[in-house]
Amino acid sequence: MAKETPTRMARCKEVNGKIEVTDIEPSKNNLDTNAVCAVDIGPYVFLWVGKKSNTRERNQAMVLTQQYIDRWDRSKMTAIVRVIEGEEWRVRAWEKAFA
């Protein structure tokens, strides 16, 4: 039987020239168009890219998501799926993130 994993979410945002990563409550309302968010639902970690996120946030987000997989004690084989704001409908499992 598969182990149940609680949904987790973190925001990656540049503040005063520094990339800050903050754990936040998993909710669609917490997705920030000016940032990149990692949403861990168990079999997948979604890397949600806000339309107004900057280049540095986008570039650092994958590296930071890989670090979070370690921090969240997830398997190195966990799939990371990039989701672009406004294109969520393309990712079938996305709706499971906030079910």
Short mmCIF file of C-alpha atoms in Angstrom, two decimals:
data_model
loop_
_atom_site.label_atom_id
_atom_site.label_comp_id
_atom_site.label_asym_id
_atom_site.label_seq_id
_atom_site.Cartn_x
_atom_site.Cartn_y
_atom_site.Cartn_z
CA MET A 1 0.00 0.00 0.00
CA ALA A 2 1.36 3.45 -0.93
CA LYS A 3 2.30 5.78 1.89
CA GLU A 4 -0.03 8.81 2.17
CA THR A 5 1.92 12.05 1.74
CA PRO A 6 0.46 15.34 2.96
CA THR A 7 0.35 18.10 0.34
CA ARG A 8 3.08 20.68 0.92
CA MET A 9 3.76 23.99 -0.77
CA ALA A 10 6.64 26.47 -0.88
CA ARG A 11 7.07 29.83 -2.62
CA CYS A 12 10.30 30.94 -4.32
CA LYS A 13 10.45 34.73 -4.66
CA GLU A 14 13.16 37.33 -5.10
CA VAL A 15 13.05 39.93 -2.32
CA ASN A 16 15.59 42.77 -2.25
CA GLY A 17 17.91 40.88 -4.60
CA LYS A 18 17.82 37.64 -2.59
CA ILE A 19 15.88 34.47 -3.42
CA GLU A 20 13.66 33.54 -0.48
CA VAL A 21 11.92 30.20 -0.13
CA THR A 22 9.01 30.05 2.28
CA ASP A 23 6.79 27.13 3.27
CA ILE A 24 3.17 28.19 2.81
CA GLU A 25 -0.27 26.66 3.29
CA PRO A 26 -1.17 24.49 0.26
CA SER A 27 -3.96 26.40 -1.44
CA LYS A 28 -4.72 27.70 -4.92
CA ASN A 29 -5.19 31.10 -3.26
CA ASN A 30 -1.51 31.06 -2.25
CA LEU A 31 -0.24 30.70 -5.81
CA ASP A 32 1.54 34.01 -6.52
CA THR A 33 1.71 35.26 -10.12
CA ASN A 34 4.94 37.10 -9.14
CA ALA A 35 6.70 33.96 -7.90
CA VAL A 36 7.34 30.27 -8.49
CA CYS A 37 5.71 27.70 -6.19
CA ALA A 38 6.56 24.07 -5.49
CA VAL A 39 3.56 21.88 -4.67
CA ASP A 40 4.30 18.37 -3.39
CA ILE A 41 1.36 15.96 -3.70
CA GLY A 42 3.26 12.70 -3.19
CA PRO A 43 3.88 11.09 -6.57
CA TYR A 44 4.65 14.49 -8.11
CA VAL A 45 6.16 17.81 -7.15
CA PHE A 46 4.66 20.51 -9.33
CA LEU A 47 6.81 23.52 -10.11
CA TRP A 48 4.17 26.19 -10.77
CA VAL A 49 5.60 29.20 -12.63
CA GLY A 50 3.72 32.48 -12.17
CA LYS A 51 3.36 34.63 -15.31
CA LYS A 52 5.03 37.62 -13.65
CA SER A 53 7.86 35.68 -11.97
CA ASN A 54 11.26 36.96 -12.97
CA THR A 55 14.06 35.10 -14.77
CA ARG A 56 16.11 34.57 -11.62
CA GLU A 57 13.14 33.05 -9.78
CA ARG A 58 12.46 30.72 -12.70
CA ASN A 59 16.11 29.67 -12.98
CA GLN A 60 16.53 29.01 -9.26
CA ALA A 61 13.20 27.28 -8.77
CA MET A 62 14.25 23.90 -10.19
CA VAL A 63 17.42 23.82 -8.08
CA LEU A 64 15.47 24.81 -4.99
CA THR A 65 12.76 22.23 -5.73
CA GLN A 66 15.40 19.51 -5.89
CA GLN A 67 16.69 20.69 -2.50
CA TYR A 68 13.15 20.61 -1.13
CA ILE A 69 12.70 17.03 -2.30
CA ASP A 70 15.61 16.16 -0.02
CA ARG A 71 14.27 18.33 2.82
CA TRP A 72 10.79 16.84 2.51
CA ASP A 73 12.36 13.35 2.65
CA ARG A 74 11.06 12.46 -0.81
CA SER A 75 12.58 9.91 -3.17
CA LYS A 76 15.18 11.18 -5.65
CA MET A 77 12.94 9.54 -8.27
CA THR A 78 10.02 11.88 -7.49
CA ALA A 79 8.78 13.42 -10.73
CA ILE A 80 9.02 17.21 -10.99
CA VAL A 81 6.37 18.60 -13.34
CA ARG A 82 6.58 22.19 -14.55
CA VAL A 83 3.21 23.95 -14.70
CA ILE A 84 2.86 27.40 -16.28
CA GLU A 85 0.24 29.77 -14.87
CA GLY A 86 -2.78 29.70 -17.16
CA GLU A 87 -1.77 26.33 -18.64
CA GLU A 88 -2.73 24.18 -15.64
CA TRP A 89 -5.41 22.42 -17.71
CA ARG A 90 -2.59 20.70 -19.64
CA VAL A 91 -1.48 18.78 -16.54
CA ARG A 92 -4.03 16.14 -15.67
CA ALA A 93 -2.80 15.53 -12.10
CA TRP A 94 -2.79 19.26 -11.22
CA GLU A 95 -6.32 19.16 -9.78
CA LYS A 96 -5.17 16.52 -7.25
CA ALA A 97 -2.93 19.14 -5.67
CA PHE A 98 -5.81 21.02 -4.08
CA ALA A 99 -8.54 18.36 -3.92
#
